[in-house]
Every structure is written in C-alpha cells, then in structure tokens.
Amino acid sequence: MLEFGSINTDKVESQKPDIEGEAEKVRVLILGSGPAGYTAAIYASRANLKPVMYQGLQAGGQLTTTTEVDNFPGYPEGVTGPLMMQDLQKQAERFGTDVRWGMATAVEFSKEGGSHKVWIDDEKIIEAETVIISTGATAQYLGLDSEEKYKGFGVSACATCDGFFYKGQDVAVVGGGDTAAEEATYLSGICKKVYLIIRKPIMRASKTMQERVANTENIEVLYEHVTKEIVGKQAVEGVLLTNAKGEEVRKDITGFFVAIGHKPNSDIFNEYLDMDNTGYINTIPGTSKTNIPGVFAGGDVQDKHYRQAVTAAGSGCMAALDAEKYLGERY
Ligand code: NDP
C-alpha cells in the first residue's frame, strides 16, 4: 500500500495558458481512458453525474498495445485489448458519459475543494467539482529499434498478460528490480527456461525475491549483460547481449519481457498532489482520495504493485463511488 503523506520534493509548476471565454462546468471530469477511467465513467454516469471523459494521448490506455487479454474475468475465450477497450467505451457511453478526444495539459486544483480547473490541449478550460485521475502509467522500454519492431510479436512489458503465449518455450526478462524478479518467477512456472538479464553485478530486488529467483531451477541469471539487439524474422527468435568482457552472447528465445520500471503519467499534477518519488499519486489507504478534496485517483497512476486491468477497474469504481459520496455531502 502506498504511504500517504510523503511529498514529492521535485515539484514543477505546470503552464496555464490564458484562454478567452467561459470555462465549461462539469460535476465529474475523468482524465484517462483505460479500465480505471471507463469503470469510473460507468459508475458515475449510472449515478446520473453526467461525467465528461478526456481520453488522453493513448485512447484506451496500455491495454490497446497488448494482443490477447485472457485474465479479465467474464471473457471465457479471452478478448483483444483494443476490443475490450471499445466495449468499455460503448458501455460508458450507453449510460451517458461524454467521451472526448483530448488531454489535460495543466491543472489548478483548489486546496479547499472548490471547483478545480483543468486545461485541455491548452485550448479549453473545464471547471470540475470533482476530478478522477486515471491517466495510467507508461512501461519503460530499453529504446532499441528492434524492441519497437517486435512489440506484440514477442516483446512485452507484462508477463502476467502475455506469459501464457510462451508456454513451454524459452524467454528472457530484462531488469533487476522486484518487477523483473516477479515476472521471471511467474514465467518460470509456464516456460521451459527463463533468462534474467541484469546490467549490474547485483540484483536490486528485495532479498526474498532474490532468494526465490535463486531457488528456481529454470531461471538463469545473466549478471552484467546488456541487451544489444532483439533478432528474428516475423517474430522474436533470439536476443544478442554483451557480457562484462565485451563479448557478444546470443540466447535463443521467443519472448522478451521488459521489466525495467514504469513511469506514472502524473507530471501535470505534481504541484498539487502528494506522490512518491517515482510520481505515483498517494491515495488514502482503502480509498481513492488524494490530499485534495474532490480529486480522486484510480488505476496504475496510483498503483505500483498490482497494475492489472481488473485491479484498475476496481479502483476506478472506488473513485466514482468516492466522488459521488463527496458530491452528495457537499449539497
Ligand atoms: P525498479 O526501478 O526497482 O528496477 C528497475 C530495474 O530495471 C533495475 O534493476 C534497473 O537496473 C533496471 N533497468 C533500468 N533501466 C535499464 C536499462 N536501460 N537497461 C537494463 N536495465 C535497466 O523498478 P521495478 O518495476 O522493479 O519496481 C518499482 C517499484 O515497485 C519498486 O519500489 C519495487 O520494490 C516495487 N515493486 C514491489 C513489488 C512487490 O512488493 N511485490 C513487485 C514489483 C515492484 P539498475 O539496478 O542497474 O538501476
């Protein structure tokens, strides 16, 4: 659970351009359109709060970059990420959510919980009684061209989402933190062999996770190895690494999992909201409440531990219920 009350010391003032004309007033403004945002929208619109959603840069969120989603309850045959997001959008719109293109570029939150101003695309101002932040997080990638080329064809940033497709095969995980150790352990139960590629001579993951990795027979840790290139024809067939001696090493794999951290999409809020050092928004444990009354957060922007579609949807539901309660208590 995130620690509430720790303050990000690295606050940046967001730019708030002068815009002519009246601000549009809304009761519930939802920022971001992943499972958290759409679930918040379904609940808020069913409560007749007429939510307005701005979809953000990547409409549908991170799931639109995955292929099959097999672990969201209620889809016995699985579903593709993009189709699931389309269904969620249709469901939110059926109850009256106003779903719009555009992204929040600056905010001015009222510390006393009055109306909160949000700039959209530096062109329009919304004055919202409540704001639900569900802007998600972005997986960090190594930045290799080959990694970009094979995204969805062997390169993934989520073992829980995609590991199943590599059943009985050899795969690699890159990263030395808790996520990488967890992903490697998870994959070891599905795959024949898992290479864990770590750039340093040590693993940053917690002791427990390190022990778990060490005690798993089919995980081979490659310390001081740097990924040079991912190779293959239509899909991933291998990875080229450079070892500490500067030699090139090739490992034949069909899946390459990147686990080098996520960056929550929270920069524009950091002048107002309590966050941890990475930028995850702190919420009061057991709720979606931030330190600003009327501003709520759900999904990956406030969750560095679980990061699943279903947990994001659950926390989006919490945010809508918390917003509804807050509005009810104000009048
Ligand atoms: P971390 O930032 O902890 O670790 C990132 C890892 O990726 C580090 O080993 C880092 O290497 C490596 N890395 C970064 N950039 C590159 C690169 N370009 N090439 C190769 N390797 C790279 O991220 P995590 O996602 O693992 O964890 C984030 C937070 O979430 C942590 O606080 C963690 O403890 C927590 N967490 C907790 C879990 C749990 O309690 N169950 C599960 C998952 C995460 P280097 O060490 O050299 O910098």
Coordinates of C-alpha atoms and ligand atoms in Angstrom, one line a residue:
M1 CA 0.0 0.0 0.0
L2 CA 1.3 3.4 -0.8
E3 CA 2.4 5.6 2.0
F4 CA 0.1 8.6 2.4
G5 CA 1.6 11.9 3.2
S6 CA 5.1 11.7 1.6
I7 CA 5.6 14.7 -0.6
N8 CA 7.4 14.8 -3.9
T9 CA 10.1 17.4 -3.4
D10 CA 10.6 17.8 -7.1
K11 CA 7.5 19.9 -7.9
V12 CA 7.2 21.6 -11.3
E13 CA 4.7 24.4 -12.0
S14 CA 2.6 23.5 -14.9
Q15 CA 2.0 26.1 -17.7
K16 CA -1.5 27.5 -17.6
P17 CA -2.2 29.4 -20.8
D18 CA -4.6 32.4 -20.8
I19 CA -7.7 31.3 -22.6
E20 CA -10.6 33.6 -23.6
G21 CA -14.2 32.6 -23.0
E22 CA -16.1 30.9 -20.2
A23 CA -14.9 27.6 -18.7
E24 CA -17.2 24.6 -19.1
K25 CA -18.6 23.5 -15.8
V26 CA -18.9 19.7 -15.1
R27 CA -19.6 17.7 -12.0
V28 CA -17.3 14.8 -12.7
L29 CA -14.3 15.1 -15.0
I30 CA -12.4 11.8 -15.8
L31 CA -8.9 12.0 -17.2
G32 CA -7.7 8.9 -19.0
S33 CA -9.4 6.1 -20.8
G34 CA -8.0 2.8 -19.5
P35 CA -10.1 0.3 -17.5
A36 CA -10.0 2.6 -14.4
G37 CA -11.3 5.6 -16.3
Y38 CA -14.1 3.7 -18.1
T39 CA -15.2 1.9 -15.0
A40 CA -15.3 5.2 -13.2
A41 CA -17.3 6.6 -16.1
I42 CA -19.8 3.7 -16.0
Y43 CA -20.5 4.2 -12.3
A44 CA -20.6 8.0 -12.4
S45 CA -22.9 8.0 -15.4
R46 CA -25.2 5.4 -13.8
A47 CA -25.3 7.7 -10.8
N48 CA -26.6 10.5 -13.1
L49 CA -23.5 12.6 -12.6
K50 CA -23.0 13.2 -16.4
P51 CA -19.3 12.6 -16.4
V52 CA -17.1 14.1 -19.1
M53 CA -14.0 12.0 -20.0
Y54 CA -11.0 13.1 -21.9
Q55 CA -9.3 10.1 -23.3
G56 CA -5.7 11.3 -23.2
L57 CA -2.8 10.6 -25.6
Q58 CA -3.4 6.9 -25.9
A59 CA -7.1 6.3 -26.1
G60 CA -7.9 3.1 -24.3
G61 CA -4.6 3.1 -22.4
Q62 CA -1.9 0.5 -22.1
L63 CA -4.2 -2.4 -23.0
T64 CA -4.5 -1.2 -26.6
T65 CA -0.9 -2.3 -27.0
T66 CA -1.5 -5.9 -25.9
T67 CA -3.0 -8.5 -28.1
E68 CA -5.0 -11.1 -26.1
V69 CA -6.3 -10.4 -22.6
D70 CA -7.0 -13.8 -21.1
N71 CA -7.2 -12.9 -17.4
F72 CA -10.0 -10.4 -17.3
P73 CA -13.0 -12.2 -15.6
G74 CA -16.0 -12.7 -17.8
Y75 CA -14.3 -13.4 -21.1
P76 CA -14.0 -17.2 -21.2
E77 CA -12.4 -17.2 -24.6
G78 CA -10.2 -14.1 -23.9
V79 CA -10.5 -10.8 -25.7
T80 CA -8.1 -8.5 -27.5
G81 CA -7.1 -5.4 -25.6
P82 CA -8.4 -2.9 -28.2
L83 CA -11.8 -4.7 -28.4
M84 CA -12.1 -4.8 -24.6
M85 CA -11.5 -1.0 -24.5
Q86 CA -14.1 -0.4 -27.3
D87 CA -16.6 -2.4 -25.3
L88 CA -15.8 -0.4 -22.2
Q89 CA -16.3 2.8 -24.1
K90 CA -19.6 1.7 -25.5
Q91 CA -20.8 0.7 -22.0
A92 CA -19.8 4.1 -20.5
E93 CA -21.5 5.9 -23.4
R94 CA -24.6 3.9 -23.1
F95 CA -25.2 5.4 -19.7
G96 CA -24.4 9.0 -20.9
T97 CA -20.7 9.5 -20.4
D98 CA -19.5 12.2 -22.8
V99 CA -16.2 10.7 -24.1
R100 CA -14.0 13.2 -25.9
W101 CA -10.6 13.3 -27.6
G102 CA -8.1 15.5 -25.9
M103 CA -5.7 15.5 -23.0
A104 CA -5.3 17.6 -19.8
T105 CA -2.2 19.8 -20.2
A106 CA -2.4 21.8 -16.9
V107 CA -4.4 21.9 -13.7
E108 CA -5.2 24.3 -10.9
F109 CA -6.7 22.4 -8.0
S110 CA -8.5 24.2 -5.2
K111 CA -6.8 23.1 -2.0
E112 CA -10.1 23.7 -0.1
G113 CA -12.0 21.6 -2.6
G114 CA -13.9 24.2 -4.5
S115 CA -14.0 23.9 -8.3
H116 CA -10.9 22.5 -9.9
K117 CA -9.6 23.9 -13.2
V118 CA -8.3 21.7 -15.9
W119 CA -6.8 22.9 -19.2
I120 CA -7.5 20.6 -22.2
D121 CA -5.0 20.7 -25.0
D122 CA -4.1 24.2 -23.9
E123 CA -7.3 25.3 -25.7
K124 CA -10.1 25.0 -23.3
I125 CA -10.7 25.2 -19.6
I126 CA -13.0 22.8 -17.6
E127 CA -14.2 23.7 -14.1
A128 CA -14.9 20.5 -12.4
E129 CA -16.4 19.8 -9.0
T130 CA -14.6 16.5 -8.9
V131 CA -11.7 15.2 -10.9
I132 CA -11.0 11.5 -11.3
I133 CA -7.4 10.9 -12.4
S134 CA -6.9 7.7 -14.3
T135 CA -4.1 8.6 -16.5
G136 CA -2.2 5.4 -16.1
A137 CA 1.5 4.6 -16.3
T138 CA 3.8 4.0 -19.2
A139 CA 6.1 1.0 -19.2
Q140 CA 9.7 1.9 -19.7
Y141 CA 11.4 0.3 -22.7
L142 CA 15.1 0.0 -23.5
G143 CA 14.8 2.2 -26.5
L144 CA 16.1 -0.3 -29.2
D145 CA 14.6 -0.1 -32.7
S146 CA 14.3 -3.9 -32.7
E147 CA 12.3 -3.8 -29.4
E148 CA 9.8 -1.4 -31.1
K149 CA 9.7 -3.7 -34.2
Y150 CA 8.7 -6.8 -32.2
K151 CA 6.2 -5.2 -29.7
G152 CA 3.3 -7.6 -29.8
F153 CA 5.4 -10.2 -31.7
G154 CA 7.5 -11.4 -28.8
V155 CA 8.3 -8.2 -27.0
S156 CA 6.1 -7.5 -24.0
A157 CA 6.1 -5.4 -20.8
C158 CA 3.7 -7.7 -18.9
A159 CA 4.4 -11.3 -18.1
T160 CA 1.0 -11.8 -16.4
C161 CA -0.7 -10.6 -19.5
D162 CA 1.3 -12.4 -22.2
G163 CA 3.3 -15.1 -20.5
F164 CA 0.8 -17.8 -21.3
F165 CA 1.6 -17.5 -25.1
Y166 CA 5.1 -18.7 -24.4
K167 CA 4.1 -21.9 -22.6
G168 CA 7.0 -24.5 -22.8
Q169 CA 9.3 -22.0 -24.6
D170 CA 12.5 -20.2 -23.7
V171 CA 12.1 -16.5 -22.8
A172 CA 14.1 -13.6 -21.3
V173 CA 13.3 -10.9 -18.8
V174 CA 15.4 -7.8 -18.6
G175 CA 15.7 -5.8 -15.3
G176 CA 17.0 -6.4 -11.8
G177 CA 14.2 -5.0 -9.6
D178 CA 11.2 -6.6 -7.9
T179 CA 9.1 -6.5 -11.1
A180 CA 11.7 -8.3 -13.1
A181 CA 12.2 -10.9 -10.4
E182 CA 8.5 -11.4 -10.1
E183 CA 8.0 -11.7 -13.8
A184 CA 10.8 -14.2 -14.1
T185 CA 9.4 -16.3 -11.3
Y186 CA 5.9 -16.1 -12.8
L187 CA 7.3 -17.1 -16.3
S188 CA 9.3 -20.0 -14.8
G189 CA 6.0 -21.7 -14.0
I190 CA 4.9 -21.6 -17.6
C191 CA 8.1 -21.5 -19.7
K192 CA 10.8 -24.1 -20.2
K193 CA 13.7 -21.7 -19.4
V194 CA 13.9 -18.0 -18.3
Y195 CA 17.0 -15.9 -18.7
L196 CA 17.0 -12.9 -16.3
I197 CA 19.2 -10.2 -17.9
I198 CA 20.7 -7.8 -15.3
R199 CA 23.1 -5.0 -16.3
K200 CA 24.8 -4.8 -12.9
P201 CA 26.7 -7.5 -11.0
I202 CA 24.0 -7.3 -8.3
M203 CA 20.2 -7.6 -8.3
R204 CA 18.2 -4.6 -6.9
A205 CA 15.2 -6.8 -6.0
S206 CA 14.3 -7.5 -2.4
K207 CA 16.1 -10.3 -0.6
T208 CA 13.0 -12.6 -0.6
M209 CA 12.6 -12.1 -4.4
Q210 CA 16.3 -12.7 -4.9
E211 CA 16.1 -16.0 -3.0
R212 CA 13.0 -17.0 -4.9
V213 CA 14.9 -16.5 -8.2
A214 CA 18.0 -18.3 -6.9
N215 CA 15.8 -21.3 -5.8
T216 CA 14.1 -21.6 -9.2
E217 CA 15.9 -24.2 -11.3
N218 CA 14.8 -23.0 -14.7
I219 CA 15.8 -19.3 -14.2
E220 CA 19.3 -18.5 -15.2
V221 CA 20.6 -15.1 -14.1
L222 CA 22.9 -13.3 -16.5
Y223 CA 24.6 -10.6 -14.5
E224 CA 26.5 -7.8 -16.2
H225 CA 24.8 -8.4 -19.5
V226 CA 23.4 -5.6 -21.6
T227 CA 20.9 -6.1 -24.4
K228 CA 22.2 -5.1 -27.8
E229 CA 19.5 -6.3 -30.1
I230 CA 16.5 -8.5 -30.4
V231 CA 16.6 -10.6 -33.5
G232 CA 14.1 -12.6 -35.6
K233 CA 12.2 -12.7 -38.8
Q234 CA 8.4 -12.1 -38.3
A235 CA 8.7 -12.5 -34.5
V236 CA 11.4 -12.8 -31.8
E237 CA 13.8 -15.6 -32.3
G238 CA 16.7 -14.5 -30.1
V239 CA 18.5 -11.8 -28.2
L240 CA 22.0 -10.5 -28.6
L241 CA 23.8 -9.5 -25.4
T242 CA 27.1 -8.0 -24.5
N243 CA 28.7 -9.6 -21.4
A244 CA 31.2 -7.9 -18.9
K245 CA 34.1 -8.9 -21.0
G246 CA 32.6 -7.1 -24.0
E247 CA 31.8 -10.4 -25.8
E248 CA 28.6 -11.0 -27.7
V249 CA 26.3 -13.7 -26.4
R250 CA 23.3 -15.0 -28.2
K251 CA 20.3 -16.6 -26.4
D252 CA 17.6 -18.3 -28.5
I253 CA 14.2 -17.1 -27.1
T254 CA 10.7 -16.5 -28.4
G255 CA 9.6 -14.0 -25.7
F256 CA 11.4 -10.9 -24.5
F257 CA 9.9 -9.3 -21.4
V258 CA 11.0 -5.8 -20.4
A259 CA 10.7 -5.1 -16.7
I260 CA 12.8 -2.0 -16.1
G261 CA 10.1 0.1 -14.4
H262 CA 7.1 2.2 -15.2
K263 CA 6.5 5.9 -15.2
P264 CA 3.2 7.1 -13.9
N265 CA 1.6 9.8 -16.1
S266 CA 1.2 12.3 -13.3
D267 CA 3.6 15.1 -14.1
I268 CA 1.0 17.8 -14.5
F269 CA -0.4 17.2 -11.0
N270 CA 2.8 17.2 -9.1
E271 CA 2.4 20.8 -8.0
Y272 CA -0.8 19.9 -6.0
L273 CA -0.8 16.2 -5.2
D274 CA 1.2 14.1 -2.8
M275 CA 3.2 11.5 -4.7
D276 CA 6.1 9.1 -4.1
N277 CA 9.5 9.7 -5.6
T278 CA 8.6 8.0 -8.8
G279 CA 5.4 10.0 -9.3
Y280 CA 2.8 7.5 -8.2
I281 CA -0.1 9.5 -6.6
N282 CA -0.6 8.8 -3.0
T283 CA -4.2 7.9 -2.0
I284 CA -5.6 7.4 1.5
P285 CA -5.3 3.7 2.0
G286 CA -8.5 1.9 1.3
T287 CA -9.9 4.8 -0.7
S288 CA -9.3 6.7 -4.0
K289 CA -8.9 10.1 -2.1
T290 CA -5.9 12.3 -2.8
N291 CA -4.7 15.1 -0.5
I292 CA -7.0 17.5 -2.4
P293 CA -10.7 17.3 -1.6
G294 CA -12.7 16.4 -4.7
V295 CA -9.7 14.9 -6.5
F296 CA -9.6 11.2 -6.8
A297 CA -7.1 8.7 -8.4
G298 CA -7.6 5.2 -9.7
G299 CA -5.7 2.7 -11.8
D300 CA -2.0 2.5 -12.5
V301 CA -1.3 6.2 -11.8
Q302 CA -1.7 5.3 -8.1
D303 CA -0.8 1.6 -8.1
K304 CA 2.8 0.4 -8.5
H305 CA 2.1 -3.1 -7.1
Y306 CA -0.7 -4.8 -8.9
R307 CA -1.1 -3.0 -12.3
Q308 CA -3.7 -5.3 -13.7
A309 CA -6.8 -4.4 -15.8
V310 CA -9.1 -5.9 -13.2
T311 CA -7.5 -4.0 -10.2
A312 CA -7.5 -0.8 -12.2
A313 CA -11.2 -1.3 -13.0
G314 CA -11.9 -1.9 -9.3
S315 CA -10.1 1.3 -8.2
G316 CA -11.9 3.2 -10.9
C317 CA -15.2 2.0 -9.4
M318 CA -13.9 3.2 -6.0
A319 CA -13.1 6.6 -7.4
A320 CA -16.6 7.1 -8.9
L321 CA -18.2 6.0 -5.6
D322 CA -15.9 8.3 -3.6
A323 CA -16.7 11.2 -6.0
E324 CA -20.5 10.5 -5.7
K325 CA -20.3 10.5 -1.9
Y326 CA -18.2 13.7 -1.9
L327 CA -20.8 15.5 -4.1
G328 CA -23.6 14.2 -2.0
E329 CA -22.1 15.5 1.2
R330 CA -21.4 19.0 -0.4
Y331 CA -25.1 19.8 -1.1
Ligands
NDP1 P1 13.0 -0.6 -10.2 O1 13.2 0.8 -10.6 O2 13.0 -1.1 -8.8 O3 14.0 -1.6 -11.0 C1 14.3 -1.3 -12.4 C2 15.3 -2.3 -12.8 O4 15.5 -2.2 -14.2 C3 16.7 -2.1 -12.1 O5 17.3 -3.3 -11.9 C4 17.4 -1.3 -13.2 O6 18.8 -1.5 -13.2 C5 16.9 -1.9 -14.5 N1 17.0 -1.0 -15.6 C6 16.6 0.3 -15.7 N2 16.9 0.8 -16.9 C7 17.5 -0.2 -17.6 C8 18.1 -0.3 -18.9 N3 18.0 0.7 -19.7 N4 18.7 -1.5 -19.2 C9 18.7 -2.5 -18.3 N5 18.2 -2.5 -17.1 C10 17.6 -1.3 -16.7 O7 11.5 -1.0 -10.9 P2 10.5 -2.1 -10.6 O8 9.4 -2.0 -11.6 O9 11.2 -3.4 -10.5 O10 9.9 -1.7 -9.2 C11 9.3 -0.5 -9.0 C12 8.9 -0.4 -7.5 O11 7.8 -1.3 -7.3 C13 10.0 -0.8 -6.5 O12 9.9 0.1 -5.4 C14 9.7 -2.2 -6.2 O13 10.1 -2.6 -4.9 C15 8.1 -2.1 -6.2 N6 7.6 -3.5 -6.5 C16 7.2 -4.2 -5.5 C17 6.7 -5.5 -5.7 C18 6.3 -6.3 -4.5 O14 6.5 -5.8 -3.4 N7 5.7 -7.4 -4.7 C19 6.5 -6.1 -7.0 C20 7.0 -5.2 -8.1 C21 7.5 -3.9 -7.8 P3 19.8 -0.9 -12.1 O15 19.5 -1.7 -10.8 O16 21.1 -1.1 -12.7 O17 19.4 0.6 -12.0

